[in-house]
Structures are given as C-alpha cells and as structure tokens.
Coordinates of C-alpha atoms in Angstrom, one line a residue:
X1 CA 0.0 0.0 0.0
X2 CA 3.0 2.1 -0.4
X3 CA 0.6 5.0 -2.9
X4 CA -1.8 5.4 -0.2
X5 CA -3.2 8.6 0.5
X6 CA -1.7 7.8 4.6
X7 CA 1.9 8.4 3.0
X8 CA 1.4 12.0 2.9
X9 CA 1.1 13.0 6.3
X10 CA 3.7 14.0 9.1
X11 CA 3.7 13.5 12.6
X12 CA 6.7 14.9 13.6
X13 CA 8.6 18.1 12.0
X14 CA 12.0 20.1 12.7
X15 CA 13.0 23.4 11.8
X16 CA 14.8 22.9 8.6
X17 CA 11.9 21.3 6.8
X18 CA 12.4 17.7 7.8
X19 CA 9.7 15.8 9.1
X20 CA 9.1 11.9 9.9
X21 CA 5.9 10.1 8.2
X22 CA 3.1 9.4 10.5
X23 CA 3.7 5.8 9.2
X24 CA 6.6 5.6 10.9
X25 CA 6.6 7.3 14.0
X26 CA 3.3 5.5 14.3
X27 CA 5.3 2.0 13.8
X28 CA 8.1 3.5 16.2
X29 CA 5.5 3.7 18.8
X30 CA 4.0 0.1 18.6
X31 CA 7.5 -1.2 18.8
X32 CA 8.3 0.4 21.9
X33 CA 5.6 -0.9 23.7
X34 CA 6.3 -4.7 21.8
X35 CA 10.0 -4.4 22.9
X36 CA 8.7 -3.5 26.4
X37 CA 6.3 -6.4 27.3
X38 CA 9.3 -8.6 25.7
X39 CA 11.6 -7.1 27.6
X40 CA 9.5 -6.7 31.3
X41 CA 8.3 -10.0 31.7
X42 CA 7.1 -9.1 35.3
X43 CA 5.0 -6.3 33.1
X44 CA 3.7 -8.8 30.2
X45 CA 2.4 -11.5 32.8
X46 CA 0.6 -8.7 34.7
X47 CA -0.8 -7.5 31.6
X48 CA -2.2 -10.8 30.7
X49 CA -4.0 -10.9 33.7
X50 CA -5.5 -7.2 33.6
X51 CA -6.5 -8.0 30.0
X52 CA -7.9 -11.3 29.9
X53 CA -5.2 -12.0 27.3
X54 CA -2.5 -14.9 26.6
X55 CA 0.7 -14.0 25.4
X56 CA 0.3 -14.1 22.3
X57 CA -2.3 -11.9 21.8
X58 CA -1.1 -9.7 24.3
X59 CA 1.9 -8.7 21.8
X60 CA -0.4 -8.1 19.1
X61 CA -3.5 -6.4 20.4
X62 CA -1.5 -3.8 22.5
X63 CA 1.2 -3.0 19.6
X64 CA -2.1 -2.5 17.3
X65 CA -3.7 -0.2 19.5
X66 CA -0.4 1.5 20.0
X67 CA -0.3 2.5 16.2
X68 CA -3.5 4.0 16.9
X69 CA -2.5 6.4 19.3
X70 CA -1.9 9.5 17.0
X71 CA -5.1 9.6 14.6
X72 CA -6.1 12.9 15.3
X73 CA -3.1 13.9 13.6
X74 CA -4.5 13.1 9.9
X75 CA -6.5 16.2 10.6
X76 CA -6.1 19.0 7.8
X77 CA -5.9 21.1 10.7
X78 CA -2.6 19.9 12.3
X79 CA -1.2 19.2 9.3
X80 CA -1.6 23.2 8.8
X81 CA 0.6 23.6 12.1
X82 CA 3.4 22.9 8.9
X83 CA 1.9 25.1 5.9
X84 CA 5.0 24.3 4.0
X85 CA 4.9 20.5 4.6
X86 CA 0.8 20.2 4.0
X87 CA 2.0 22.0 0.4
X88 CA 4.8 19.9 0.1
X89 CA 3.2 16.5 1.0
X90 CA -0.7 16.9 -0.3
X91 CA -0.5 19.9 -2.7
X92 CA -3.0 21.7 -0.8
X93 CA -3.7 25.4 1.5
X94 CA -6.2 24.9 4.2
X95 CA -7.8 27.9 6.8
X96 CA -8.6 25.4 8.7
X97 CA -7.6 26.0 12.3
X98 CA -6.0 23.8 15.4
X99 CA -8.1 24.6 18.3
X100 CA -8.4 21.1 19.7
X101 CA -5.6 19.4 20.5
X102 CA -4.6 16.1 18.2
X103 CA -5.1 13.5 21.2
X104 CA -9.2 14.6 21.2
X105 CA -9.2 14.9 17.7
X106 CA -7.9 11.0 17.5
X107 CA -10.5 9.7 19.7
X108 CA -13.6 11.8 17.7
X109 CA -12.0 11.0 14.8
X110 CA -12.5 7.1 16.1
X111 CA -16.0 7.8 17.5
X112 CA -17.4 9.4 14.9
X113 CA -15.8 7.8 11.7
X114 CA -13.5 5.3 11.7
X115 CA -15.4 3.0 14.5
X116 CA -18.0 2.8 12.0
X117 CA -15.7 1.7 9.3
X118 CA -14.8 -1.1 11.1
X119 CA -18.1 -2.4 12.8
X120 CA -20.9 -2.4 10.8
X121 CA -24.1 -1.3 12.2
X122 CA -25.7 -4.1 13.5
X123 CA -29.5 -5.3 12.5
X124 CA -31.7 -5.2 9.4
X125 CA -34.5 -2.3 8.5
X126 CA -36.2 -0.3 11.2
X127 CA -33.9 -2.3 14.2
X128 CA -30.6 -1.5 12.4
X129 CA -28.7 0.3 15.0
X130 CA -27.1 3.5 13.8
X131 CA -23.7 3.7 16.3
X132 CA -22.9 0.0 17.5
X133 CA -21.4 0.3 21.0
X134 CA -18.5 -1.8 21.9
X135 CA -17.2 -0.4 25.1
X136 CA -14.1 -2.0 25.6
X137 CA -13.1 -1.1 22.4
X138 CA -13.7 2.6 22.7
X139 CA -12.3 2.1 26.5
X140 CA -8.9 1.2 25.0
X141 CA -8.9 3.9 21.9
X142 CA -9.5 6.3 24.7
X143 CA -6.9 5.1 26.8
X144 CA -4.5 5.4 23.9
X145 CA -5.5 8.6 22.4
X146 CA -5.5 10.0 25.6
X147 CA -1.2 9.9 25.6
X148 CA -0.4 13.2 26.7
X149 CA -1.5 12.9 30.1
X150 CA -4.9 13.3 30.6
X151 CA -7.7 11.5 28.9
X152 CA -9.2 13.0 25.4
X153 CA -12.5 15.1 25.6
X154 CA -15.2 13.2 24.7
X155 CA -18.2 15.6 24.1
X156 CA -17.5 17.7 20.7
X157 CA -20.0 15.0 18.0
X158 CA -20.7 17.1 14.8
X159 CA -17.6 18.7 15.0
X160 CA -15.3 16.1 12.6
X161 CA -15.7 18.8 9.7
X162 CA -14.2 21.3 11.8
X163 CA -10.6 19.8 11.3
X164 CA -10.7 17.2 9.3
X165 CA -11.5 17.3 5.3
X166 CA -12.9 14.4 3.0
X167 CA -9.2 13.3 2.3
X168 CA -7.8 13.0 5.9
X169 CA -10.9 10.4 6.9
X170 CA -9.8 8.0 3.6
X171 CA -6.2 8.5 4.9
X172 CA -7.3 7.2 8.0
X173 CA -9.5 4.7 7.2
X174 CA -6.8 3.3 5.1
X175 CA -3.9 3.5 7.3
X176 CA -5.9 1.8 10.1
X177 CA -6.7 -1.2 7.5
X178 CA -2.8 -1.1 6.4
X179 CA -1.9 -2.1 10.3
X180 CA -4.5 -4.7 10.7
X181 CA -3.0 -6.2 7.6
X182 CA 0.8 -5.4 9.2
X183 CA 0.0 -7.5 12.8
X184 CA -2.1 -10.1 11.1
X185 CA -5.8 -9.8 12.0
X186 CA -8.5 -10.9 10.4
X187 CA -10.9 -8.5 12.4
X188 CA -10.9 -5.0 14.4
X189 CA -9.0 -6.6 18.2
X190 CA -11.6 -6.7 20.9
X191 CA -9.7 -7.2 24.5
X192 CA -12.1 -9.2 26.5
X193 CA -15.3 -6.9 27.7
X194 CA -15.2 -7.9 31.5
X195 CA -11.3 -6.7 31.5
X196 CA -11.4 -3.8 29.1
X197 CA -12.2 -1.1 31.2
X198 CA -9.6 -1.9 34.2
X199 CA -6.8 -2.4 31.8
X200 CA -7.3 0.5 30.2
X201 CA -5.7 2.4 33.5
X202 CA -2.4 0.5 32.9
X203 CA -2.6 0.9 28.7
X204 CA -2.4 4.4 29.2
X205 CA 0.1 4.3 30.7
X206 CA 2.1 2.1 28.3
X207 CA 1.1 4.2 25.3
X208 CA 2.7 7.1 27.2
X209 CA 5.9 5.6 27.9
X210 CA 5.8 4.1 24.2
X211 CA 5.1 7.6 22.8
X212 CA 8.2 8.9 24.6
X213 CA 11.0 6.6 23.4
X214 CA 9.1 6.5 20.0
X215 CA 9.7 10.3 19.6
X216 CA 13.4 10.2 21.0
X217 CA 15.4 11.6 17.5
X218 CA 18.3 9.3 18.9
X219 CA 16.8 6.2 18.2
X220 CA 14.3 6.7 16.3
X221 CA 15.8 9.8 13.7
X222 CA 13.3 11.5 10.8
X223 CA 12.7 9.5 7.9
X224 CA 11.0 11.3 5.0
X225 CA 11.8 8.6 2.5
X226 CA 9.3 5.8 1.7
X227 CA 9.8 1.3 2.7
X228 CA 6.6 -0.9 3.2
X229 CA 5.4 -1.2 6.3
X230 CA 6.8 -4.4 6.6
X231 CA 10.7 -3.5 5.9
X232 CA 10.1 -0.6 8.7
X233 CA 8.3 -2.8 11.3
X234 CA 11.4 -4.3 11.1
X235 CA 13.5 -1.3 11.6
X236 CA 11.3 0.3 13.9
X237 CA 11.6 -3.0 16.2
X238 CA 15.4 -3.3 16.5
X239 CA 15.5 0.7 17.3
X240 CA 13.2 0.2 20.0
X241 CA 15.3 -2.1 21.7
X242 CA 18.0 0.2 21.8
X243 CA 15.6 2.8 23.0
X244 CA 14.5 0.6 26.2
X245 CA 17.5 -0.2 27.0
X246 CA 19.3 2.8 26.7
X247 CA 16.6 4.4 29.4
X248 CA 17.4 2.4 31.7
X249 CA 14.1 0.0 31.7
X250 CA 15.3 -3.3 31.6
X251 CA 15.3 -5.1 34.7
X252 CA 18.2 -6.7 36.1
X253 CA 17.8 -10.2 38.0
X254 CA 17.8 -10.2 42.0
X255 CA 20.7 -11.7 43.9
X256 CA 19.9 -15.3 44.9
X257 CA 20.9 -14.5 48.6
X258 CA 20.4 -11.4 50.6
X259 CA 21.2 -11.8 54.0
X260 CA 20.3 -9.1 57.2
X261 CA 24.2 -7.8 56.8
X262 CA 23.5 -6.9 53.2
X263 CA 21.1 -4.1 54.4
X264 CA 24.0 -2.1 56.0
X265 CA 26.7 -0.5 54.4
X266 CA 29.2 -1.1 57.3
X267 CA 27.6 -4.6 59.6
X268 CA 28.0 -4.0 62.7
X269 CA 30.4 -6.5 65.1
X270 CA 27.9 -8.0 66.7
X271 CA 24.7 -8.4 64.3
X272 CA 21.8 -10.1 66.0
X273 CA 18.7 -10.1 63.8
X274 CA 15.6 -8.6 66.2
X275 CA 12.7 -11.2 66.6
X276 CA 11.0 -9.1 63.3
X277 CA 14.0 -9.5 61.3
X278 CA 14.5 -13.0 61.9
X279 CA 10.2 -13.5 61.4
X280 CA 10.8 -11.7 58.1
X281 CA 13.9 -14.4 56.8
X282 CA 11.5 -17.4 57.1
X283 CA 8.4 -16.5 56.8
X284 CA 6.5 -18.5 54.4
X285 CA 5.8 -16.9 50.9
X286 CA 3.2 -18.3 48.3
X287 CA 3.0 -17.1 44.4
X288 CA 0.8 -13.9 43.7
X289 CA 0.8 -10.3 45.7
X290 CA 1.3 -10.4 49.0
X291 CA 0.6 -7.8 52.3
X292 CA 2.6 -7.5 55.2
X293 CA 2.0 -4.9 57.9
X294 CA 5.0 -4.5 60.2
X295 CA 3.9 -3.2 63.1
X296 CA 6.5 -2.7 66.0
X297 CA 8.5 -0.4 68.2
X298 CA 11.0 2.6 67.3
X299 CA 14.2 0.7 67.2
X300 CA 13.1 -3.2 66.7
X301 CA 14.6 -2.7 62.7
X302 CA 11.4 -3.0 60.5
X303 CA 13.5 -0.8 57.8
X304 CA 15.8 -4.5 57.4
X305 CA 13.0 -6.4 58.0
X306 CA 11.3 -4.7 54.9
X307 CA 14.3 -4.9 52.5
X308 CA 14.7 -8.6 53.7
X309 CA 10.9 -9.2 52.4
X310 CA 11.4 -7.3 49.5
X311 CA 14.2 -9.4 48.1
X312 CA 12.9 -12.5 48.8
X313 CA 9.6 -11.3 46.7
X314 CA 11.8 -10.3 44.1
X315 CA 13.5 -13.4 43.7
X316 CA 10.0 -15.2 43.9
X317 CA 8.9 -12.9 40.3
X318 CA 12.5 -13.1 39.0
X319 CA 12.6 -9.6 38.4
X320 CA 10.7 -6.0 39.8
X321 CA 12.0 -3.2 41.7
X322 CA 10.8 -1.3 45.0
X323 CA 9.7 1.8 45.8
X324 CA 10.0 2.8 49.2
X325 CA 7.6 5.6 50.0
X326 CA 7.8 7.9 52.9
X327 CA 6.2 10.8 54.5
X328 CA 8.3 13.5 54.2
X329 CA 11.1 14.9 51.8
X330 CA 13.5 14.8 54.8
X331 CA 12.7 11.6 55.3
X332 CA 13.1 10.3 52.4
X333 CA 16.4 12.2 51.8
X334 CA 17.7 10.1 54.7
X335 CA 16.8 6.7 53.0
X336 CA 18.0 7.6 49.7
X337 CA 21.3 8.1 51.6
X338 CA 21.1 4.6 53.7
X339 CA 20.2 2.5 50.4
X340 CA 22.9 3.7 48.2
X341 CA 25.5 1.8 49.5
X342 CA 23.3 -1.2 49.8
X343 CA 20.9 -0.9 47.2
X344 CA 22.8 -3.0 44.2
X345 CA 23.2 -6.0 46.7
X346 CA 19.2 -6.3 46.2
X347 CA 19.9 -7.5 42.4
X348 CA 23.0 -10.0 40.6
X349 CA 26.4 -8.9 41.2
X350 CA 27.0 -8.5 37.6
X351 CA 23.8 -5.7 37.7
X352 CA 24.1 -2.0 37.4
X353 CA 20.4 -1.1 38.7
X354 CA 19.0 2.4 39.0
X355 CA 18.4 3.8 42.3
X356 CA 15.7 7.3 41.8
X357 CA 15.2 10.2 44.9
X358 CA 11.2 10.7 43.6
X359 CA 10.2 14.3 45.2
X360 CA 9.6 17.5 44.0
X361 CA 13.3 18.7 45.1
X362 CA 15.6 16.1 44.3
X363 CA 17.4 18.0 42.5
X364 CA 18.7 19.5 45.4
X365 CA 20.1 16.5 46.9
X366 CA 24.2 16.2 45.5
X367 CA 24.1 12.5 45.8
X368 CA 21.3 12.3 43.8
X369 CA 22.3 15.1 41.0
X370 CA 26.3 12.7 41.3
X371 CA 24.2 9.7 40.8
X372 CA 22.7 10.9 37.4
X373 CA 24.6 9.4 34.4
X374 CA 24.5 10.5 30.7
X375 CA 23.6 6.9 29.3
X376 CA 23.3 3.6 31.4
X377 CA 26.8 1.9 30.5
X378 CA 26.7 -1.1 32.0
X379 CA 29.5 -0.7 35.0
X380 CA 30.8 -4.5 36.2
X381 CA 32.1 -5.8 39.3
X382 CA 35.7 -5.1 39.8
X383 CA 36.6 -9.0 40.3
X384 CA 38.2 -8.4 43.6
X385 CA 35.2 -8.5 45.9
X386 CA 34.0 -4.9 45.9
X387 CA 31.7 -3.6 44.1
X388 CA 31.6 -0.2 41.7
X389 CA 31.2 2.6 44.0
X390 CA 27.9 5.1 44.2
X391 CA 24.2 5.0 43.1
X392 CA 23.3 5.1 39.6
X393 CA 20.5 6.6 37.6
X394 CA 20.1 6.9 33.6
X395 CA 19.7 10.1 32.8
X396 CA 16.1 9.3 30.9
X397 CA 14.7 8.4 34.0
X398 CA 16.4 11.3 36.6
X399 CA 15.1 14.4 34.2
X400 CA 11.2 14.3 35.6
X401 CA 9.1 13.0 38.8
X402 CA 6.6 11.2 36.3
X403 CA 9.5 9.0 35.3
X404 CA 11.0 8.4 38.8
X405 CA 8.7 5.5 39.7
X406 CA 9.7 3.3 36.3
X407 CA 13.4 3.3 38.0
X408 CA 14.3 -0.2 39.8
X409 CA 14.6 1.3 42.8
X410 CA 12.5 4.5 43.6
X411 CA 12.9 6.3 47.4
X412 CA 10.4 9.3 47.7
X413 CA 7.6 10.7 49.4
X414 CA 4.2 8.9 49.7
X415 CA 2.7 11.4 47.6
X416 CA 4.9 10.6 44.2
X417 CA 3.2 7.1 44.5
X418 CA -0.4 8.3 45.9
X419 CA -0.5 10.6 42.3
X420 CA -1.0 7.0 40.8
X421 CA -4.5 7.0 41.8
X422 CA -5.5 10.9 41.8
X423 CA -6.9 12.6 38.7
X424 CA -3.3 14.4 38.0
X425 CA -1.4 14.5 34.9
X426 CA 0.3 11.3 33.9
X427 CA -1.2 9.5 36.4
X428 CA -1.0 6.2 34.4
X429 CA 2.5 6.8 34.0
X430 CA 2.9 6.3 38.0
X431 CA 0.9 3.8 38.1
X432 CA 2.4 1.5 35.6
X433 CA 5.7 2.7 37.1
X434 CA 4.6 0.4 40.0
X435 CA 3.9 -2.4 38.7
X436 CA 5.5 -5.8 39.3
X437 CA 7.3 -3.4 42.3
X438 CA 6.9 -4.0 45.6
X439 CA 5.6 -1.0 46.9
X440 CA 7.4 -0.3 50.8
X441 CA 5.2 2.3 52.8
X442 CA 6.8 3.5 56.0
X443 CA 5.6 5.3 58.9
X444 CA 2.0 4.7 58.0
X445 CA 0.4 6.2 61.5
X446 CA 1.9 9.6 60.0
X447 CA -1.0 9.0 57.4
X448 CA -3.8 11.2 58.4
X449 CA -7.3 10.4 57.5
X450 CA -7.6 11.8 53.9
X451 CA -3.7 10.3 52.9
X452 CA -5.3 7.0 54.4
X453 CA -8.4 6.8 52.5
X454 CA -5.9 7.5 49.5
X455 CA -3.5 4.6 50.4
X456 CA -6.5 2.5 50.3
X457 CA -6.7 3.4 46.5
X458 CA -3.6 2.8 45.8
X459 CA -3.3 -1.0 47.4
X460 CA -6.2 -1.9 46.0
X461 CA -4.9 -1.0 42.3
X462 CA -1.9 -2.3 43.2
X463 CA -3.3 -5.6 44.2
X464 CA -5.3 -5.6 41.1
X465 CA -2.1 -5.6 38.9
X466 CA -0.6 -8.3 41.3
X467 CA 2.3 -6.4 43.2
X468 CA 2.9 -6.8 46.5
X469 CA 3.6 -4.6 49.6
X470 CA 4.8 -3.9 52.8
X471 CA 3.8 -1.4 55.5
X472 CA 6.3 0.0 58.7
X473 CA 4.7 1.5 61.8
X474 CA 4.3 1.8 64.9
X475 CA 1.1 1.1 66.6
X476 CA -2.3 1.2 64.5
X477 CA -5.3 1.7 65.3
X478 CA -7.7 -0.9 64.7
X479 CA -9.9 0.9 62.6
X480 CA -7.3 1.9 60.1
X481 CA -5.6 -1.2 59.8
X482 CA -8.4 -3.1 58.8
X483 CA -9.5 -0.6 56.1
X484 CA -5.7 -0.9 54.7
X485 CA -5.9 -4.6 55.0
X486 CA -9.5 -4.9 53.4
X487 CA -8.2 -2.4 50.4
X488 CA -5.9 -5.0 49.3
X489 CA -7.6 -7.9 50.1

C-alpha cells in the first residue's frame, strides 16, 4: 500500500523542513511498547492478567492499538501547524484551524468515523442500529489517544468537519486497514469486555511511555523517505530495543541470597537479627501479591526487615523493583542516603540497577544530581570482591518526577506514589511505574485520614495488577488497619 493517500502526512517536524511520516513514527511507537512487554516480563504476565489475554495476543492487540495512538493527527488542521509540509506533501492550502488538541481529535475521529468503518451497524430495516457500541473497544482507543497525560474530551459529536477534510478520513481509514494487515488480524481486536475497562488504566500508561522513546530523534531519527510497512516494522523493532535499554528499563535479575548484613553499608560487630527481622527471613511466601504490615517499636529494625521481604519477593517474580515511600522529603532524603550503598546487593552482582530520589526537590540533593549518568553503560564488578562505587541513575529516568517510579529502585515521598490514583497528569505513567514493584510504605500512622483513605486506592490498584507490599509503623489503630488490610484484600 505504499501509494496510499496515509503516506502523505507527518507527525513529527523540525525546523529545517524535515519531518518523519506518520507511518513511521506510528510503527516507532507500537515497537516500543512490543520491545517492552518482551523485555518486562514481570510487566507482560501482569498484563495478561489485567486484559484477559494470553501472550500471544497480548503482543499483538496492545502493539495495534499502540499504532492508533496518534489519529487525530490526519486532521487538515494539524497538518496546517506545517503550511509548507501540507504543500509539500498533499499539494494543498487549508484555513482550517487547530483549536483542539490532536489526542481529542484522534478519539472523535474514532467515534465518529473510523469506529463505524470497522463495525458495521448491527441489525436489518427499522432495528438497524445506527452507532454499534463496543465499550471495551472505545475504552482502549481512549486510553490510547489520551497519551499526553490526561484523557481525550469526549463531548464535541458534529464537530469532525471542523478539522478534518474528506481526504484525511480516507487517509485514516486506510492507514488503520494497512496495520490490521501489518499484525495479522482478520478482524478490528476486541480485549475481552469484563477486563477492558480496568486495563485501560495500565494501557495508558504504556502508550505514554511508548510515545516517549518513540519520539526520541536518537533512536528513532526522521525518515522522509518511503519502505513498506513491513521492511520498517522491522527497523522500527530493533530501534526500539536500543531505545528501552538505553533508558534504563530493563530489569536486572535479583541476587539469589540477601542476607540481614547486606542491608548495612558497614555490619555492625555483633549483628543479631531482632525477633521481626528473623520473622521476616522465614516466613513462608506463596506465588501472587502479597501484604505484610509491620507493626513494631522505634528501634526493633522493620527498615531490614522490609528490605529482607522485598528481596525475597523479588526473587519469587525473577525480576521487579521497590519503591519505598515515605512521608516527608526529609525523610526520604535520609533513605535515599542509607540504600545507596546497599541498594545493588538487592539484584546479581553483575547488575548495574537504577536507584531514583522521587520528590519535587531532588534536584537539590548532591548524591542524587552525582548519581545521574549520561547513558546507562553497564558498569561490572571489579573481580576483587567490591563492588563499583555510588548509586546510579540513567539520565532518561532522573530528568522528571513522572519518570522516577519506572526506576528499579525509587525512594520518595508517599505522595509521588499516591498521584498514581488521583486525577493528575500522567497519572497512568505512576501507576504502571509500580507495577511488578513491591511497593514499601513507611511510617503509615503519619498518614492522616484523607492520605489513608488515599493509600486505600492505591493497594487496592496495586493488588489488582498483582504487586505486593509492605507497610512499617508503629502502633495502628484498629480501625485503620483493617480498612488498609480490606483495600488490598
């Protein structure tokens, strides 16, 4: 299909009139998110789950839908953003102008065109039904469109013409039949109706990730030239790899012993594990997420306790990361300090994890801003018993909070991890950032009633997606216990 009228638009553009094909970046996009679940299989198998999907429909329903993410950019009217390129690509001037942002203009381009396209109306006569509803179809469309960190308007029907002309809807039309082709389906992918919905939260997130690498110039540089989809599916696949793990996003595996001297940087002479710490070394552990609430005095060492649990969960999953949340930047400061010495003892001596400060001013914190390096060269084991010196952090993942929780190991405040379940921007992001992680609370009586009700939230999505986590306090009420205990139960 390389003369289709889909050739002829551009989705990305720089200043000295080069520009990369919506094809491609569309392509570039999809691969990301393939190389990802390939690459995170704590993140595939928890994905499965969410969806209702096996494997191998996983990698092709999710990398289709991916493609999808940028539709709204067929309109006339951002394609005028570039007057020179619309002239240089279609031969055509348009008035038209870009009031609505392209990620609403994808999904109302889905609703009110393309969705029709692609399922019929059902019925016969008088009972023929003039919009068929599929729900968990227009529940993952939105979750896609919706990439830039907020989900896409949905009210604007009977305003298509406004920004799109005649033209753009064929282009569309066609270039959504040109990746059904590409992945192999007979039909339009439907993820399971009971599922769609509750997935969607996680898919978001996903797309947004994908979208970033996928628009990252150095891995994925403009191509104005023109290969079947095919040849740059193939391309697009082997750039994404080097995208994913150039950020810093592929997990290393966890050390197959991690012992109570392994949480200090210095052991003292005389290490006696406390009653909790010793409880916490044998305690029985099944498959699937698990709760532990650690509730004991100042002093009986629920901080080595919790890092002991954590491993062994790790090591259970074969891969994942931790995020240790905790109430205050101070407070967090202090752990990021204690776990950088330590930290890389959590994972295979070999490993070079990435260790993340998550609050708002991190950057303020000169371990943290040292720790920050300009690519993630893998740094190995000296061969004389020591290990490299100082925490480590890719670059990609250090320059923003709504990255921070996608590191392998994230220290912040509760509220980095608490945006994963408040209407804020990228929330998705966060909350895909914790999953297959065991998510380490501390100092939960600090939580007052509304930051409770909020934990809540967040167990109970994070149970849904199969993590685990721990909790550290002192004495709890009744009361609240058993609402955090019922959350993720």
């Amino acid at each position: 299909m390389v003369g289709h009228s889909y050739w002829n638009y551009w989705a990305k553009a720089g200043d000295n009139g080069s520009y990369h094909r919506f094809v491609f970046h569309a392509l570039d996009v999809a691969a990301c998110g393939l190389i990802l679940l390939r690459s995170l299989s704590h993140w595939c198998l928890s994905l499965q789950v969410l969806s209702g999907l096996d494997d191998g429909k996983l990698e092709k329903h999710i990398p289709f839908y991916l493609s999808l993410h940028d539709l709204g950019k067929f309109a006339t009217a951002f394609q005028n953003l570039r007057p020179d390129l619309l002239q240089r690509l279609q031969r055509r001037q348009s008035t038209k102008g870009y009031h609505v942002r392209h990620d609403t203009l994808g999904y109302w381009l889905w609703r009110q065109h393309v969705r029709s396209r692609f399922f019929p109306p059902a019925g016969q006569g008088r009972r023929r039904r003039r919009t068929p509803s599929h729900p968990e179809v227009d529940a993952w469309m939105q979750a896609v469109t919706g990439h830039h960190g907020q989900p896409p308007a949905i009210e604007g029907d009977g305003l298509l013409q406004d920004y799109f002309d005649t033209q753009d809807l064929q282009a569309a039309e066609g270039f959504v039949a040109a990746v059904l082709e590409l992945f192999g389906c007979d039909t339009f992918p439907q993820p399971p109706a009971e599922n769609a919905a509750l997935c969607s939260w996680w898919l978001a997130g996903l797309t947004i990730l994908a979208d970033w690498l996928g628009s990252n110039q150095d891995f994925f540089p403009y191509r104005s030239d023109i290969i079947s989809l095919e040849q740059y599916w193939d391309v697009a696949q082997a750039q994404a790899e080097s995208a994913v793990a150039v950020a810093g996003l592929i997990p290393d595996p966890p050390a197959q012993q991690f012992t109570l001297s392994d949480c200090f940087s210095e052991p003292p002479a005389f290490l006696k594990p406390t009653p909790l710490q010793r409880w916490a070394e044998r305690v029985p552990l099944s498959s699937g997420p698990h709760l532990f609430l650690l509730e004991d005095v100042t002093g009986a060492g629920k901080t080595e306790a919790a890092l002991l649990l954590a491993q062994r969960l790790l090591r259970n999953q074969r891969e994942g990361g931790l995020y240790f949340a905790l109430p205050t930047m101070a407070t967090a400061n202090g752990m990021y300090q204690r776990l950088g010495p330590v930290y890389r003892r959590l994972y295979a001596s070999e490993s070079s994890p990435s260790l993340v400060l998550a609050h708002g001013r991190a950057d303020l914190v000169a371990a943290f801003r040292e720790s920050v390096l300009p690519s993630p060269t893998r740094e190995k084991a000296y061969g004389d018993g020591t290990e490299p010196a100082g925490a480590r952090c890719a670059a990609w993942l250090a320059d923003s909070r709504k990255k921070a929780l996608l590191a392998e190991v994230g220290v912040g405040t509760l509220d980095q991890g608490l945006l994963a379940v408040l209407p804020s921007r990228h929330q998705s992001l966060r909350l895909l950032g914790l999953l297959g992680k065991v998510l380490i609370v501390d100092e939960v009586h600090a939580c007052d009633a509304y930051m409770n009700g909020l934990l809540e939230h967040l167990l109970r999505a994070h149970a849904h997606a199969g993590g685990s986590a721990i909790l550290l306090s002192a004495t709890l009420p009744y009361r609240q216990r058993d609402k955090l205990l019922n959350a993720f139960a």
